[in-house]
GROMACS .gro file of C-alpha atoms in nm:
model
  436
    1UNK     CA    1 -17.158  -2.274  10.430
    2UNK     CA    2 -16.815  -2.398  10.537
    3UNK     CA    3 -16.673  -2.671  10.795
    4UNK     CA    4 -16.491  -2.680  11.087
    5UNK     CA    5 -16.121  -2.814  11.143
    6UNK     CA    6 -15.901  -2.827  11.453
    7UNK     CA    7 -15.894  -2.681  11.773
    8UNK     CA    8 -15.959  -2.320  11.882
    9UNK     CA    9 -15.679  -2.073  12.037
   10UNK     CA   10 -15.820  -1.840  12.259
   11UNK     CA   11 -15.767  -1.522  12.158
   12UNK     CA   12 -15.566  -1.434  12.445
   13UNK     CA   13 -15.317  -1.725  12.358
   14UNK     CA   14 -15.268  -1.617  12.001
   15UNK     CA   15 -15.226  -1.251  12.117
   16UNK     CA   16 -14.970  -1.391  12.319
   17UNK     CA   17 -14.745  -1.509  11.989
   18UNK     CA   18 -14.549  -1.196  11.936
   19UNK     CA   19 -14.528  -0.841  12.066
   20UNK     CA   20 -14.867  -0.675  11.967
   21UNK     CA   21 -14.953  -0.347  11.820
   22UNK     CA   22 -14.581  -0.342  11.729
   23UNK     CA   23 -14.648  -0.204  11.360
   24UNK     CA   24 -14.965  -0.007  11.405
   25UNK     CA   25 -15.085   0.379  11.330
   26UNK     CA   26 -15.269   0.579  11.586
   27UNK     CA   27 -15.578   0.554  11.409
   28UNK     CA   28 -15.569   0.167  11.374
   29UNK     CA   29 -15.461   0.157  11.767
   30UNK     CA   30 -15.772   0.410  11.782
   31UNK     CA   31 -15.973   0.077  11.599
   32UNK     CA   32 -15.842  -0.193  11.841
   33UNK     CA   33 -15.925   0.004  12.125
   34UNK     CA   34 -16.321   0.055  11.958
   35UNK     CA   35 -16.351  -0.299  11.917
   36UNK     CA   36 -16.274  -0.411  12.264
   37UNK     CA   37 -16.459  -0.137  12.414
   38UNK     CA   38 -16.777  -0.264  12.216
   39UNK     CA   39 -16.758  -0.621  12.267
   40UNK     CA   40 -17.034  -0.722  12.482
   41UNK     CA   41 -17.257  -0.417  12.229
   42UNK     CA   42 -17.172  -0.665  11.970
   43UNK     CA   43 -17.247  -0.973  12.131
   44UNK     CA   44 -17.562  -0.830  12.233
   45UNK     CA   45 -17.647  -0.742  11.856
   46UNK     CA   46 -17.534  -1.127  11.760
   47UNK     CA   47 -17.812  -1.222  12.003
   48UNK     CA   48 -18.042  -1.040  11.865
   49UNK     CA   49 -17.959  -1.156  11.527
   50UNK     CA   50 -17.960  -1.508  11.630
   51UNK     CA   51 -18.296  -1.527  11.767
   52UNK     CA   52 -18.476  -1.420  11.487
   53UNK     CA   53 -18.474  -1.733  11.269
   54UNK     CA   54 -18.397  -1.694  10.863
   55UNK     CA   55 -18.395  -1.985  10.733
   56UNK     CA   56 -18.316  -1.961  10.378
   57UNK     CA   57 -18.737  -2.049  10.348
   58UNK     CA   58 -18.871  -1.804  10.603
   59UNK     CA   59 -18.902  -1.505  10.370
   60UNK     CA   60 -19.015  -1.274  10.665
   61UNK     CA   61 -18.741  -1.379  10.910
   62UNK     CA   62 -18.487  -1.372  10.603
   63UNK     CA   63 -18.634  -1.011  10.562
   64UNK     CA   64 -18.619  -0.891  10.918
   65UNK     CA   65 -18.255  -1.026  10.930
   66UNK     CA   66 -18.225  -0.702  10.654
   67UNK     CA   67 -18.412  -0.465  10.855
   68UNK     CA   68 -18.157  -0.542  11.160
   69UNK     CA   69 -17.851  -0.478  10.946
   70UNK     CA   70 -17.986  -0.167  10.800
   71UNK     CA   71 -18.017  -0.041  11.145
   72UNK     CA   72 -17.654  -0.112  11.192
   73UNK     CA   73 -17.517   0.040  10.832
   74UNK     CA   74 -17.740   0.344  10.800
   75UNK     CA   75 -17.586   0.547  11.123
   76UNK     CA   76 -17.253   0.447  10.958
   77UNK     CA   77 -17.308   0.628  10.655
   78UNK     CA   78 -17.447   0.355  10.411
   79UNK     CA   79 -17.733   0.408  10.163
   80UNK     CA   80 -17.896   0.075  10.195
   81UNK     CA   81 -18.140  -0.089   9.986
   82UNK     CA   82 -18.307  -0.421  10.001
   83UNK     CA   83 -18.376  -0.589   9.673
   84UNK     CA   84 -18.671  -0.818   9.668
   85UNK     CA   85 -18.589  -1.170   9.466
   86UNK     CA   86 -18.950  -1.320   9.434
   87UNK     CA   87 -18.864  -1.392   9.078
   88UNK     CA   88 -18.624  -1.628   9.226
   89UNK     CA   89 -18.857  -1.773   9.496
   90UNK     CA   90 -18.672  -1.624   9.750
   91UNK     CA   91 -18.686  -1.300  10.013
   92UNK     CA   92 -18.436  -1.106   9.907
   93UNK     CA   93 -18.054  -0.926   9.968
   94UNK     CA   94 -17.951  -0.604  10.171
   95UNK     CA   95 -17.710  -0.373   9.957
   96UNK     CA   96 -17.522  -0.112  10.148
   97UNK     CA   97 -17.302   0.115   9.939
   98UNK     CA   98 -17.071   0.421  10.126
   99UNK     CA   99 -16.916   0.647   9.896
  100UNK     CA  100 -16.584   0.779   9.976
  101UNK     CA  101 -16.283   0.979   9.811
  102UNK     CA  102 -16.313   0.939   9.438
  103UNK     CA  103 -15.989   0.730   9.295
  104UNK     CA  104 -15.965   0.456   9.547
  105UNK     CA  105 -16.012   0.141   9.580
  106UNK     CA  106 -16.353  -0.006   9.629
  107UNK     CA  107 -16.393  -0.293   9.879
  108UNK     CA  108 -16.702  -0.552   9.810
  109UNK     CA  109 -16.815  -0.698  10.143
  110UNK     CA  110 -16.969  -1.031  10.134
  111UNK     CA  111 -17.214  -1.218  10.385
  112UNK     CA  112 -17.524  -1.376  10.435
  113UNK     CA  113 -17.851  -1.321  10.622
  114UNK     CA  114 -17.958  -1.676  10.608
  115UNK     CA  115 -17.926  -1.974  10.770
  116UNK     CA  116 -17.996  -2.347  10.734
  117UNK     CA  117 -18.235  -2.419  11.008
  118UNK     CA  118 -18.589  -2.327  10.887
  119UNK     CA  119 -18.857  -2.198  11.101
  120UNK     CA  120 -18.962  -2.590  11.210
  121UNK     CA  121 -18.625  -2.652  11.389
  122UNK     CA  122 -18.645  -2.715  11.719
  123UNK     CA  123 -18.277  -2.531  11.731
  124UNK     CA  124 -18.360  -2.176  11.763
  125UNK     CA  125 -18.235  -1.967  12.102
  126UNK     CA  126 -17.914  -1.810  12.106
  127UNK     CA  127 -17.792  -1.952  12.456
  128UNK     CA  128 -17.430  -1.748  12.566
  129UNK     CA  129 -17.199  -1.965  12.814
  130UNK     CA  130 -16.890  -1.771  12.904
  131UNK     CA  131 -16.687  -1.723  12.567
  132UNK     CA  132 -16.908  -1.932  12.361
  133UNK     CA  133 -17.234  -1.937  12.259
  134UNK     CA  134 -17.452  -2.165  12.083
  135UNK     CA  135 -17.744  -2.067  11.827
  136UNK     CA  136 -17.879  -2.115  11.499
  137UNK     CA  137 -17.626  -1.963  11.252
  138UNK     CA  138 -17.450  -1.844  11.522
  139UNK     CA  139 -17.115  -1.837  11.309
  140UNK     CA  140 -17.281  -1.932  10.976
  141UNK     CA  141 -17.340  -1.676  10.916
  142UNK     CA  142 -17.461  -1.427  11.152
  143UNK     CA  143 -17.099  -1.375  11.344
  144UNK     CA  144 -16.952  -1.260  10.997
  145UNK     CA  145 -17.243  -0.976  11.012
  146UNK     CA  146 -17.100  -0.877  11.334
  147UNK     CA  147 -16.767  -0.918  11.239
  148UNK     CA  148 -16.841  -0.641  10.976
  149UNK     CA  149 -17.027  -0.388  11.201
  150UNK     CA  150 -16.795  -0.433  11.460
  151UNK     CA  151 -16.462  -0.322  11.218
  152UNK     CA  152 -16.729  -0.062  11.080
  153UNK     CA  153 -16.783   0.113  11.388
  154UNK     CA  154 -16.401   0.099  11.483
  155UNK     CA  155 -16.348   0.220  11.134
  156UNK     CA  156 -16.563   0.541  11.210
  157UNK     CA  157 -16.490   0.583  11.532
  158UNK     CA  158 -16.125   0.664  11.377
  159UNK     CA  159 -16.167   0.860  11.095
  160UNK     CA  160 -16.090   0.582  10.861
  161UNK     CA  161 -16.426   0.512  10.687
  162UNK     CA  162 -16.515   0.845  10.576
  163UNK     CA  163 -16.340   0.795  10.291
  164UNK     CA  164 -16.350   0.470  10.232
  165UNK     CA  165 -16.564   0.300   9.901
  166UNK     CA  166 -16.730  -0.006  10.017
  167UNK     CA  167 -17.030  -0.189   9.873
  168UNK     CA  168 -17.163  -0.456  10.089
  169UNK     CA  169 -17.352  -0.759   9.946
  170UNK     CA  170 -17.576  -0.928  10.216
  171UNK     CA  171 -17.748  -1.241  10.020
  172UNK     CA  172 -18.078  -1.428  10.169
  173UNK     CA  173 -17.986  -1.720  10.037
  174UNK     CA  174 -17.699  -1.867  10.018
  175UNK     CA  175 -17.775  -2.152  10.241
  176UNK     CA  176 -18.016  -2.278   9.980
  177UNK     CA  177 -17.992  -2.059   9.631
  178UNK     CA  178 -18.304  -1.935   9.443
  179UNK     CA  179 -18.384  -2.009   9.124
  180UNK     CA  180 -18.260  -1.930   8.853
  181UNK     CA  181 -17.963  -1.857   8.984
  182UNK     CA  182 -17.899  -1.600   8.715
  183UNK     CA  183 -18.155  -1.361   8.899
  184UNK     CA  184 -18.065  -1.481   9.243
  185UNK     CA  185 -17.675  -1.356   9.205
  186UNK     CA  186 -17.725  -1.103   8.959
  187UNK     CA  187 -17.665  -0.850   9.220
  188UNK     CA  188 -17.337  -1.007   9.348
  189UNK     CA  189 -17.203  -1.031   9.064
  190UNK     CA  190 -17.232  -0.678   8.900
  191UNK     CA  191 -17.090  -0.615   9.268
  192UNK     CA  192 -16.793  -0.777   9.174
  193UNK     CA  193 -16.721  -0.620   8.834
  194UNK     CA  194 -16.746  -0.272   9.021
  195UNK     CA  195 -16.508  -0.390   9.267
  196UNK     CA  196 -16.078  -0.425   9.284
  197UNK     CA  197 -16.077  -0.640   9.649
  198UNK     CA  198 -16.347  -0.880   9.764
  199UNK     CA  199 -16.390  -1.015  10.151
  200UNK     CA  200 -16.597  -1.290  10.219
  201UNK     CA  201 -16.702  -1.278  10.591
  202UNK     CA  202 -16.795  -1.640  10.628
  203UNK     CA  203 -16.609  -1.836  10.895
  204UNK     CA  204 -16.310  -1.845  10.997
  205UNK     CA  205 -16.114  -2.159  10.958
  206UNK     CA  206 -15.839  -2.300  11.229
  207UNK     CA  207 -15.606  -2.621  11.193
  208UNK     CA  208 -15.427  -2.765  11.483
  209UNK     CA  209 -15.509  -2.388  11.738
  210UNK     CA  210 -15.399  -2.158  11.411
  211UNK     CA  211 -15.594  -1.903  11.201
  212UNK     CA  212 -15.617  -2.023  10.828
  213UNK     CA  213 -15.659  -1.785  10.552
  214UNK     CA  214 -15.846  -1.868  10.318
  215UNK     CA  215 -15.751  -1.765   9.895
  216UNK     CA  216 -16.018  -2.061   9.735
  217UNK     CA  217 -16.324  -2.192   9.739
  218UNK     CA  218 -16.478  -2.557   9.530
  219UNK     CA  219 -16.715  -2.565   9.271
  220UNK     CA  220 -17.055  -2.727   9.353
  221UNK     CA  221 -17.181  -2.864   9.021
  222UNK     CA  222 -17.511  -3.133   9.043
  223UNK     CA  223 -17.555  -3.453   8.820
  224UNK     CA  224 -17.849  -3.717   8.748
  225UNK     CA  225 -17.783  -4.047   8.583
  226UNK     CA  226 -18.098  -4.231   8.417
  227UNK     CA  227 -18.011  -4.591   8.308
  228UNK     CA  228 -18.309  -4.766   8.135
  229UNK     CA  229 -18.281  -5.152   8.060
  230UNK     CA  230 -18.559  -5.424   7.906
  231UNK     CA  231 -18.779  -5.566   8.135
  232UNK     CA  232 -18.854  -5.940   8.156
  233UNK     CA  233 -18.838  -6.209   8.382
  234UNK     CA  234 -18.529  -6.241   8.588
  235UNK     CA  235 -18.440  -6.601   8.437
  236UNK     CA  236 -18.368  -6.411   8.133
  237UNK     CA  237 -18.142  -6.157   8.247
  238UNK     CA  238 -17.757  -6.168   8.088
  239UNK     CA  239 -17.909  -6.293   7.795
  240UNK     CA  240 -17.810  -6.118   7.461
  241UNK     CA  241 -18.162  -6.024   7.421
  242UNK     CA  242 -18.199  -5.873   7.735
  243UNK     CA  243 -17.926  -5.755   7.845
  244UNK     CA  244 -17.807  -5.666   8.238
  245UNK     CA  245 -18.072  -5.464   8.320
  246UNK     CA  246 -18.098  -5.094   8.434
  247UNK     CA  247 -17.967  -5.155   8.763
  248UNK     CA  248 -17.651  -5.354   8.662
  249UNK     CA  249 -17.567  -5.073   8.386
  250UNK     CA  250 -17.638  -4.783   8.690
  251UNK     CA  251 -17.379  -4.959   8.939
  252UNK     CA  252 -17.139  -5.030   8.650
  253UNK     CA  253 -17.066  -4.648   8.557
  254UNK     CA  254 -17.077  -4.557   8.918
  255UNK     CA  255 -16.797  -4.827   8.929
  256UNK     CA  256 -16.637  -4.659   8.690
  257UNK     CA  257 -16.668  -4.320   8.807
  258UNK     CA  258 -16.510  -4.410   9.177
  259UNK     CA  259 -16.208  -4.586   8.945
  260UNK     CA  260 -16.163  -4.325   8.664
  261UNK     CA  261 -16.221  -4.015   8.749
  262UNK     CA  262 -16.027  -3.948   9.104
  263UNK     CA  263 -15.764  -3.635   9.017
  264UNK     CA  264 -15.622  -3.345   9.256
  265UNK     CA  265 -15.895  -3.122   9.383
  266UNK     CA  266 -16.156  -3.314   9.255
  267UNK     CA  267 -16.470  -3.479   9.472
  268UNK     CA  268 -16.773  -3.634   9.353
  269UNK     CA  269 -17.044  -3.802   9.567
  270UNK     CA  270 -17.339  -4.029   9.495
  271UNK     CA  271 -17.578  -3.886   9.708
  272UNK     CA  272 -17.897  -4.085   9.613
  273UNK     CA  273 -18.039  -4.394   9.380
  274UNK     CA  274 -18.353  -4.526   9.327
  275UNK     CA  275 -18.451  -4.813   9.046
  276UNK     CA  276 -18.688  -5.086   8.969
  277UNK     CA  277 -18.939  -5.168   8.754
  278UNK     CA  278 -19.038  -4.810   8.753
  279UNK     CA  279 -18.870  -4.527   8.954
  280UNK     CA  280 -18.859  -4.140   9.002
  281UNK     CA  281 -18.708  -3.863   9.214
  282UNK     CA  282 -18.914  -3.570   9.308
  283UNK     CA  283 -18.953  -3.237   9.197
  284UNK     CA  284 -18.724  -3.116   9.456
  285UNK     CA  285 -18.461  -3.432   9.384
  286UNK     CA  286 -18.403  -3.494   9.756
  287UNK     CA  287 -18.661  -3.801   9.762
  288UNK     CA  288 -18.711  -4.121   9.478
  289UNK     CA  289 -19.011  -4.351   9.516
  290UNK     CA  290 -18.906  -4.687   9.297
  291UNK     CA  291 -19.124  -5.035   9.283
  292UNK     CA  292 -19.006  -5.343   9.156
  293UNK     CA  293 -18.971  -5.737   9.243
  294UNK     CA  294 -18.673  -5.944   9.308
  295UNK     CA  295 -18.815  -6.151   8.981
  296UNK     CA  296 -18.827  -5.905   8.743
  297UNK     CA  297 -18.547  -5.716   8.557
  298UNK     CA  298 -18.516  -5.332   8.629
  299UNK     CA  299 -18.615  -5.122   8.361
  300UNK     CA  300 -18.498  -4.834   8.493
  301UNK     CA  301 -18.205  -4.690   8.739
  302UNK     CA  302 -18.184  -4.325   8.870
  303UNK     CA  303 -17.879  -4.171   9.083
  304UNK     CA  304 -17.830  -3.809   9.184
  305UNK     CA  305 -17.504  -3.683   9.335
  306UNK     CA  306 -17.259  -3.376   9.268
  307UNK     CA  307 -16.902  -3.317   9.266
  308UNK     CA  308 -16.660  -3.012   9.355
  309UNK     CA  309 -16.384  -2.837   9.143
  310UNK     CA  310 -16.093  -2.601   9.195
  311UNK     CA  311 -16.178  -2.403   8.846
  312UNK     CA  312 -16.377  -2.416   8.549
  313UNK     CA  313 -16.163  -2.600   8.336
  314UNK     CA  314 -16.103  -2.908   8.579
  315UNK     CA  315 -16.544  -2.875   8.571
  316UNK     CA  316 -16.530  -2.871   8.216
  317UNK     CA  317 -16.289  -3.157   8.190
  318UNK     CA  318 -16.481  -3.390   8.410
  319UNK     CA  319 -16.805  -3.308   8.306
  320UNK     CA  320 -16.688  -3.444   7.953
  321UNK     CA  321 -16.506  -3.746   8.115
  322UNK     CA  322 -16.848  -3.829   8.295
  323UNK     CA  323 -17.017  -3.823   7.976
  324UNK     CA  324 -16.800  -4.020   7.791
  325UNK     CA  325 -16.813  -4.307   8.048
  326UNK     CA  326 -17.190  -4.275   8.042
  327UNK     CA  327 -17.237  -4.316   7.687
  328UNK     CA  328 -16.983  -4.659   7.670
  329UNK     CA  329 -17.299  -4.785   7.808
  330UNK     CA  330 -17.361  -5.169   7.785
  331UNK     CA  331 -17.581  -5.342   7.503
  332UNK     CA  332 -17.948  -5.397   7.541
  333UNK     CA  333 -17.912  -5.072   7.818
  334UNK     CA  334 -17.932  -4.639   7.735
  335UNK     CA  335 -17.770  -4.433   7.970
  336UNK     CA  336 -17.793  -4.062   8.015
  337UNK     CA  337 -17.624  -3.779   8.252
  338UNK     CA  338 -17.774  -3.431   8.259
  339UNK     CA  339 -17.562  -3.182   8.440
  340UNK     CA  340 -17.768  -2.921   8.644
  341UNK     CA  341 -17.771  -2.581   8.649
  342UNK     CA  342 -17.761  -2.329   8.955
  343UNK     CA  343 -17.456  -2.476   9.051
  344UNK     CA  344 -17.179  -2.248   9.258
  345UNK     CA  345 -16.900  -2.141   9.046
  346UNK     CA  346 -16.512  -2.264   9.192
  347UNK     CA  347 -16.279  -1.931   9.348
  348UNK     CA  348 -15.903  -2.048   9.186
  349UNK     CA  349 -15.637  -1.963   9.436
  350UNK     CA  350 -15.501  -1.708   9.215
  351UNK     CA  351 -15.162  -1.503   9.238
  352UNK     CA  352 -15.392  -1.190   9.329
  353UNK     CA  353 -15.579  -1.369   9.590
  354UNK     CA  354 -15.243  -1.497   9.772
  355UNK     CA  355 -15.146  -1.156   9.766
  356UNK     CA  356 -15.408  -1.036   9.934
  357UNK     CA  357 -15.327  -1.287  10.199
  358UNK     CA  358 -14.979  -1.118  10.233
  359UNK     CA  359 -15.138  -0.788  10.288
  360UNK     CA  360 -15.353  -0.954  10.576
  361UNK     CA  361 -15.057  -1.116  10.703
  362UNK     CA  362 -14.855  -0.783  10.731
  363UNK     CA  363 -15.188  -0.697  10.946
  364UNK     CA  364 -15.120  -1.010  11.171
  365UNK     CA  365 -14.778  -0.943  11.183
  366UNK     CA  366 -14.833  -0.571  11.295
  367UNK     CA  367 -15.135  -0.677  11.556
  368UNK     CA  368 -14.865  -0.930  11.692
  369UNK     CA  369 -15.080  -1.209  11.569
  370UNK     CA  370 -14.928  -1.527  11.406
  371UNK     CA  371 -14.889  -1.592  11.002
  372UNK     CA  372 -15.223  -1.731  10.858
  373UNK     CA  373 -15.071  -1.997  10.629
  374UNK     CA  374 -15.330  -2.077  10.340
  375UNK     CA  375 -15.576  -2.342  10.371
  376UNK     CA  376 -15.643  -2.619  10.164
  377UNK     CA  377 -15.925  -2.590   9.960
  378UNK     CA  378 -16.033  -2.917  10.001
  379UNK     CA  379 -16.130  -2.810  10.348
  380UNK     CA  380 -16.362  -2.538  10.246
  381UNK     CA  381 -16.706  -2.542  10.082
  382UNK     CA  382 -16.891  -2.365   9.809
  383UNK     CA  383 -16.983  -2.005   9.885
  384UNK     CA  384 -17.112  -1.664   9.751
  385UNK     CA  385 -16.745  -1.507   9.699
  386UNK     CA  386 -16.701  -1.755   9.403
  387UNK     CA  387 -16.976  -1.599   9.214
  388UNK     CA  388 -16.739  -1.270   9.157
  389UNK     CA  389 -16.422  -1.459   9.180
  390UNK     CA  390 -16.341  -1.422   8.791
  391UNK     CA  391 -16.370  -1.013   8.841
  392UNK     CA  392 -16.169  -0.955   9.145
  393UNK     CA  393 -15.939  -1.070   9.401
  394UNK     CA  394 -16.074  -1.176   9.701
  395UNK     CA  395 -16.010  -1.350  10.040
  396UNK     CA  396 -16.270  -1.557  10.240
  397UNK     CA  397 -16.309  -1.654  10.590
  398UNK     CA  398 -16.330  -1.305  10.805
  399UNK     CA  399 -16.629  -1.439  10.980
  400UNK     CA  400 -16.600  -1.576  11.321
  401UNK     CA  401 -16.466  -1.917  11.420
  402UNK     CA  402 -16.727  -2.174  11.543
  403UNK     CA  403 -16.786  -2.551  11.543
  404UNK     CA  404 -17.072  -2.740  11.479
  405UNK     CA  405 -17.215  -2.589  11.173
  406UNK     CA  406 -17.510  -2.638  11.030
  407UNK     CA  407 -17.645  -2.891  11.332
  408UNK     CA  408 -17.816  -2.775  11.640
  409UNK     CA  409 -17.543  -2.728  11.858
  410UNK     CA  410 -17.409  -2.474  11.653
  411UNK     CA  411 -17.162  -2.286  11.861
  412UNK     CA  412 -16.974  -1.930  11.784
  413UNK     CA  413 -16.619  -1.874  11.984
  414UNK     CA  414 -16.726  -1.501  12.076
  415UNK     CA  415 -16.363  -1.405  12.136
  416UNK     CA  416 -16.288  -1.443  11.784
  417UNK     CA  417 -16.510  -1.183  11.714
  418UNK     CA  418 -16.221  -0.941  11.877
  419UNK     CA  419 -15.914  -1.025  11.664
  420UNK     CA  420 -16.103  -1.065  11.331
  421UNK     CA  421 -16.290  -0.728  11.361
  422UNK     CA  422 -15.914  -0.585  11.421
  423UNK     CA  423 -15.806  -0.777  11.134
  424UNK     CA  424 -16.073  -0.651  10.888
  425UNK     CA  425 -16.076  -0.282  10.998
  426UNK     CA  426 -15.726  -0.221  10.939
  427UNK     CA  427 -15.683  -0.424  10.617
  428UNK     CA  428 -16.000  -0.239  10.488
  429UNK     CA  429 -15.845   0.114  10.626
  430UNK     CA  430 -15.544   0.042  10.406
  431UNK     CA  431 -15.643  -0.117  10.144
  432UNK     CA  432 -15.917   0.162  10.084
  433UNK     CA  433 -15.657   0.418  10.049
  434UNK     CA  434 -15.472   0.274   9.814
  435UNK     CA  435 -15.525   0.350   9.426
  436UNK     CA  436 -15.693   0.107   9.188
   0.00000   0.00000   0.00000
């Protein structure tokens, strides 16, 4: 779940910024060398991925997905365990857990076996053309699986991951969350408290041909506004005893919404409205059904929409400045919000999270790669990383880069695969020895 910005650098070009390898142990030269020498073994496992669809709704595909990946972690070493979520209407998460030398730090890896296009999309064949390669989920989020076994493998292959303490969290998911989300992220989240670093291998994001790192993720909160009015004939309407009508009242505090509530970091979006003489929204809340005549005065106005936050108190605060323009409501009108639940929690970019950006940036620096400056937070969407982001540090966006997302079209920039597998193996290889 994430968006695409600016151009791509090839690999070779960014390579090209500074002398490479120029800080780096035998063993994490051993780990570049593994991950070039398995490229096209990890394409060919991305492929394979691809093609079997899993959309958030195709339990079985969602499932299979799992089995895949457990092929992958068990020869590493990983005790892996899928945990059904029925109770949450969903197929379920892969949890992979290697012990390693007691006293160390433990890594929580993050990803998801999911994808948005459902088993009815006419997007479904993983399609390779040169250095690209189009699919559903192809980077979102099946390249950040392969991003993980690939540093994995290179991690084995020199000696590094042996004793190494890494829990990976694989969710089913998080394209479209079960219900109640309490159930559905349980797992994640007693992840997190076990944890002292969290990566999040969703996408990576570029601006203008550069790498972004990535220290926050938004808040994804969901409202519904019912205005209710008295119904007459429309000759009436502005009259004391009748009032402006549903309608009227609705548009007025979504006036005031757009005019009062704009602050830093904030977004909030009207995503659908319905009203008439009588009107609804389905169970689902993605479709209204409304009836009513141009000579009548609405009795009732419904509008559904969410907005994003950079922490819990900004949520907090504009929840309650919502409210408080909803209740000014206008005589002869009621007006009511109700704030959903099941919403995704916001990832502050916290002084431990922009340090763990330094520590990937001393990577960069020693793989000859450029700086990854941080990105803007604005420019990233809501994601599973948040749900443990009050427990740990974390960093997000060691997934591939790809454009597209989410659409059929949906292409993966293979290369990428190469310099973020390098990135992740060494960070994890020395961030693993390191003490709590």
């Amino acid at each position: 779940m994430r968006h695409w910005f600016g151009s791509v650098l090839t690999g070779a070009a960014i390579l090209a910024a500074s002398p490479a390898n120029a800080g780096l142990s035998s063993a994490e030269k051993h780990m570049n060398t593994t991950v070039d020498a398995e490229y096209e073994r990890t394409v060919a496992l991305l492929e394979q991925l691809v093609n079997q669809n899993s959309g958030s709704l195709n339990l079985a595909g969602v499932e299979a997905v799992g089995r895949m990946m457990r092929a992958e972690l068990e020869p590493l070493g990983f005790a892996v365990t899928w945990k059904p979520m029925a109770l949450a209407h969903r197929s379920g998460h892969l949890i992979a857990v290697h012990k390693g030398k007691a006293g160390t730090k433990s890594l929580l890896l993050i990803a998801h076996l999911d994808t948005v296009f459902e088993k009815d999309s006419p997007f479904q064949t993983f399609v390779r053309r040169g250095d690209e390669a189009e699919g559903p989920g192809a980077g979102d989020d099946k390249g950040g699986l392969v991003v993980i076994v690939s540093a994995l493998r290179a991690m084995k292959a020199a000696g590094t991951l042996k004793d190494a303490n890494i829990e990976i969290v694989m969710t089913g998911d998080e394209e479209d969350s079960g219900d109640p989300i309490e159930i559905a992220r349980a797992d994640l989240v007693a992840a997190g408290k076990r944890a002292d670093v969290a990566l999040d291998f969703e996408g990576l994001s570029i601006e203008n041909g550069r790498d972004m790192g990535s220290i926050a993720r938004r808040s994804s909160n969901s409202w519904t506004l019912t205005t209710t009015g008295k119904t007459g004939h429309s000759s009436l309407i502005f009259n004391a005893a009748f009032g402006d009508g549903a309608i009227y009242e609705l548009a007025r505090i979504l006036a005031r919404f757009r005019q009062e509530l704009p602050e830093p970091n904030l977004t909030f979006n009207v995503g659908l409205i319905a009203g008439g003489t009588d009107a609804a929204f389905d169970a689902d809340g993605i479709r209204a059904t409304a009836r009513g005549k141009s000579n009548i005065i609405p009795a009732i106005g419904l509008a559904r929409g969410d907005f994003r936050t950079l922490s819990d108190e900004q949520t907090e605060r504009v929840k309650a400045r919502m409210a408080a323009i909803v209740a000014d409501h206008a005589p002869g009108t009621t007006a009511n919000i109700r704030f959903e639940g099941g919403g995704y929690p916001a990832m502050a970019p916290t002084e431990g999270n922009k340090a763990l950006l330094a520590r990937l940036n001393s990577v960069n620096r020693d793989l000859g790669l450029p700086q990854m400056e941080a990105l803007d937070p604005l420019k990233r969407g809501a994601g599973d990383i948040s749900f443990v982001a009050k427990d740990v540090d974390g960093l997000v966006g060691l997934g591939t880069a790809s454009r597209g997302d989410h659409a059929p079209g949906e292409t993966v920039i293979l290369d990428s695969i190469r310099r973020q597998a390098k990135r992740a193996a060494i960070l994890m290889s020395r961030l693993s020895r390191e003490r709590p």
